[in-house]
Amino acid sequence: MGFFGFLILGLIAGAIAKLILPGKQGGGWFITLILGVVGALLGGWLGSVLFNAPLEEFFSLQTWLLAIGGSIIVLLIYGLLVGRRRTT
């Protein structure tokens, strides 16, 4: 998968993760892109370590599910960090 394919995957995975999680998450499309790319990296790493999953295909369901799962994890962590920062 190329660089731009990875960015598109991260942007879409981050947007889907924001839609799945309840509540209001801050940030615009750029924060969504960053969180999605970090989540795609995390999901890909976890998938390769835990399941020995090959993640070379852009249109693979396995790639998308791992990227979205990783984005949800990153978005939850981001929400905890930013939520604490706003209340203090």
CSV table of C-alpha atoms in Angstrom, one decimal:
chain,number,residue,atom,x,y,z
A,1,MET,CA,0.0,0.0,0.0
A,2,GLY,CA,1.4,3.4,-1.0
A,3,PHE,CA,1.7,6.5,1.2
A,4,PHE,CA,-1.4,8.2,-0.1
A,5,GLY,CA,-3.4,5.0,0.2
A,6,PHE,CA,-2.3,4.8,3.8
A,7,LEU,CA,-3.4,8.4,4.4
A,8,ILE,CA,-6.8,7.7,2.8
A,9,LEU,CA,-7.2,4.6,4.9
A,10,GLY,CA,-6.3,6.5,8.1
A,11,LEU,CA,-8.7,9.4,7.3
A,12,ILE,CA,-11.6,7.0,6.6
A,13,ALA,CA,-10.8,4.7,9.5
A,14,GLY,CA,-10.6,7.8,11.9
A,15,ALA,CA,-14.0,9.1,10.6
A,16,ILE,CA,-15.6,5.7,11.0
A,17,ALA,CA,-14.2,5.4,14.5
A,18,LYS,CA,-15.6,8.9,15.4
A,19,LEU,CA,-19.0,7.7,14.1
A,20,ILE,CA,-18.9,4.5,16.1
A,21,LEU,CA,-18.0,6.1,19.4
A,22,PRO,CA,-20.7,7.9,21.3
A,23,GLY,CA,-20.4,11.5,22.4
A,24,LYS,CA,-18.8,14.5,20.9
A,25,GLN,CA,-15.1,14.2,20.0
A,26,GLY,CA,-13.3,17.4,19.2
A,27,GLY,CA,-11.0,18.1,16.4
A,28,GLY,CA,-11.5,18.6,12.7
A,29,TRP,CA,-10.5,16.6,9.7
A,30,PHE,CA,-6.8,17.0,10.4
A,31,ILE,CA,-7.0,15.6,13.9
A,32,THR,CA,-9.2,12.8,12.4
A,33,LEU,CA,-6.5,12.1,9.9
A,34,ILE,CA,-3.7,12.0,12.5
A,35,LEU,CA,-5.7,9.8,14.9
A,36,GLY,CA,-6.8,7.5,12.0
A,37,VAL,CA,-3.2,7.1,10.7
A,38,VAL,CA,-1.9,6.4,14.2
A,39,GLY,CA,-4.8,4.0,14.8
A,40,ALA,CA,-4.1,2.3,11.5
A,41,LEU,CA,-0.5,1.9,12.5
A,42,LEU,CA,-1.5,0.5,15.9
A,43,GLY,CA,-4.2,-1.8,14.4
A,44,GLY,CA,-1.8,-3.1,11.8
A,45,TRP,CA,0.9,-3.7,14.4
A,46,LEU,CA,-1.4,-5.5,16.8
A,47,GLY,CA,-2.8,-7.5,13.9
A,48,SER,CA,0.6,-8.6,12.8
A,49,VAL,CA,1.8,-9.4,16.3
A,50,LEU,CA,-1.4,-11.2,17.6
A,51,PHE,CA,-2.8,-12.7,14.5
A,52,ASN,CA,0.1,-12.8,12.0
A,53,ALA,CA,-2.1,-10.9,9.6
A,54,PRO,CA,-0.7,-9.7,6.2
A,55,LEU,CA,-1.8,-6.1,5.6
A,56,GLU,CA,-0.6,-5.3,2.2
A,57,GLU,CA,-4.0,-4.9,0.4
A,58,PHE,CA,-5.9,-1.7,0.5
A,59,PHE,CA,-9.3,-3.3,-0.2
A,60,SER,CA,-8.9,-6.1,2.3
A,61,LEU,CA,-11.6,-6.3,4.9
A,62,GLN,CA,-9.0,-7.5,7.5
A,63,THR,CA,-7.0,-4.3,6.9
A,64,TRP,CA,-10.0,-2.1,7.3
A,65,LEU,CA,-11.2,-3.8,10.5
A,66,LEU,CA,-7.8,-3.6,12.1
A,67,ALA,CA,-7.4,0.1,11.1
A,68,ILE,CA,-10.8,1.0,12.5
A,69,GLY,CA,-10.2,-1.0,15.7
A,70,GLY,CA,-6.9,0.7,16.2
A,71,SER,CA,-8.5,4.1,15.5
A,72,ILE,CA,-11.1,3.5,18.1
A,73,ILE,CA,-8.4,2.6,20.7
A,74,VAL,CA,-6.4,5.8,19.8
A,75,LEU,CA,-9.6,7.9,19.8
A,76,LEU,CA,-10.5,6.6,23.3
A,77,ILE,CA,-7.0,7.4,24.6
A,78,TYR,CA,-7.2,10.9,22.9
A,79,GLY,CA,-10.6,11.5,24.5
A,80,LEU,CA,-9.3,10.6,28.0
A,81,LEU,CA,-6.3,12.9,27.6
A,82,VAL,CA,-8.1,15.9,26.1
A,83,GLY,CA,-11.1,15.4,28.5
A,84,ARG,CA,-8.8,15.6,31.5
A,85,ARG,CA,-7.1,18.7,30.1
A,86,ARG,CA,-10.4,20.5,29.7
A,87,THR,CA,-11.6,19.9,33.2
A,88,THR,CA,-8.5,21.3,35.0
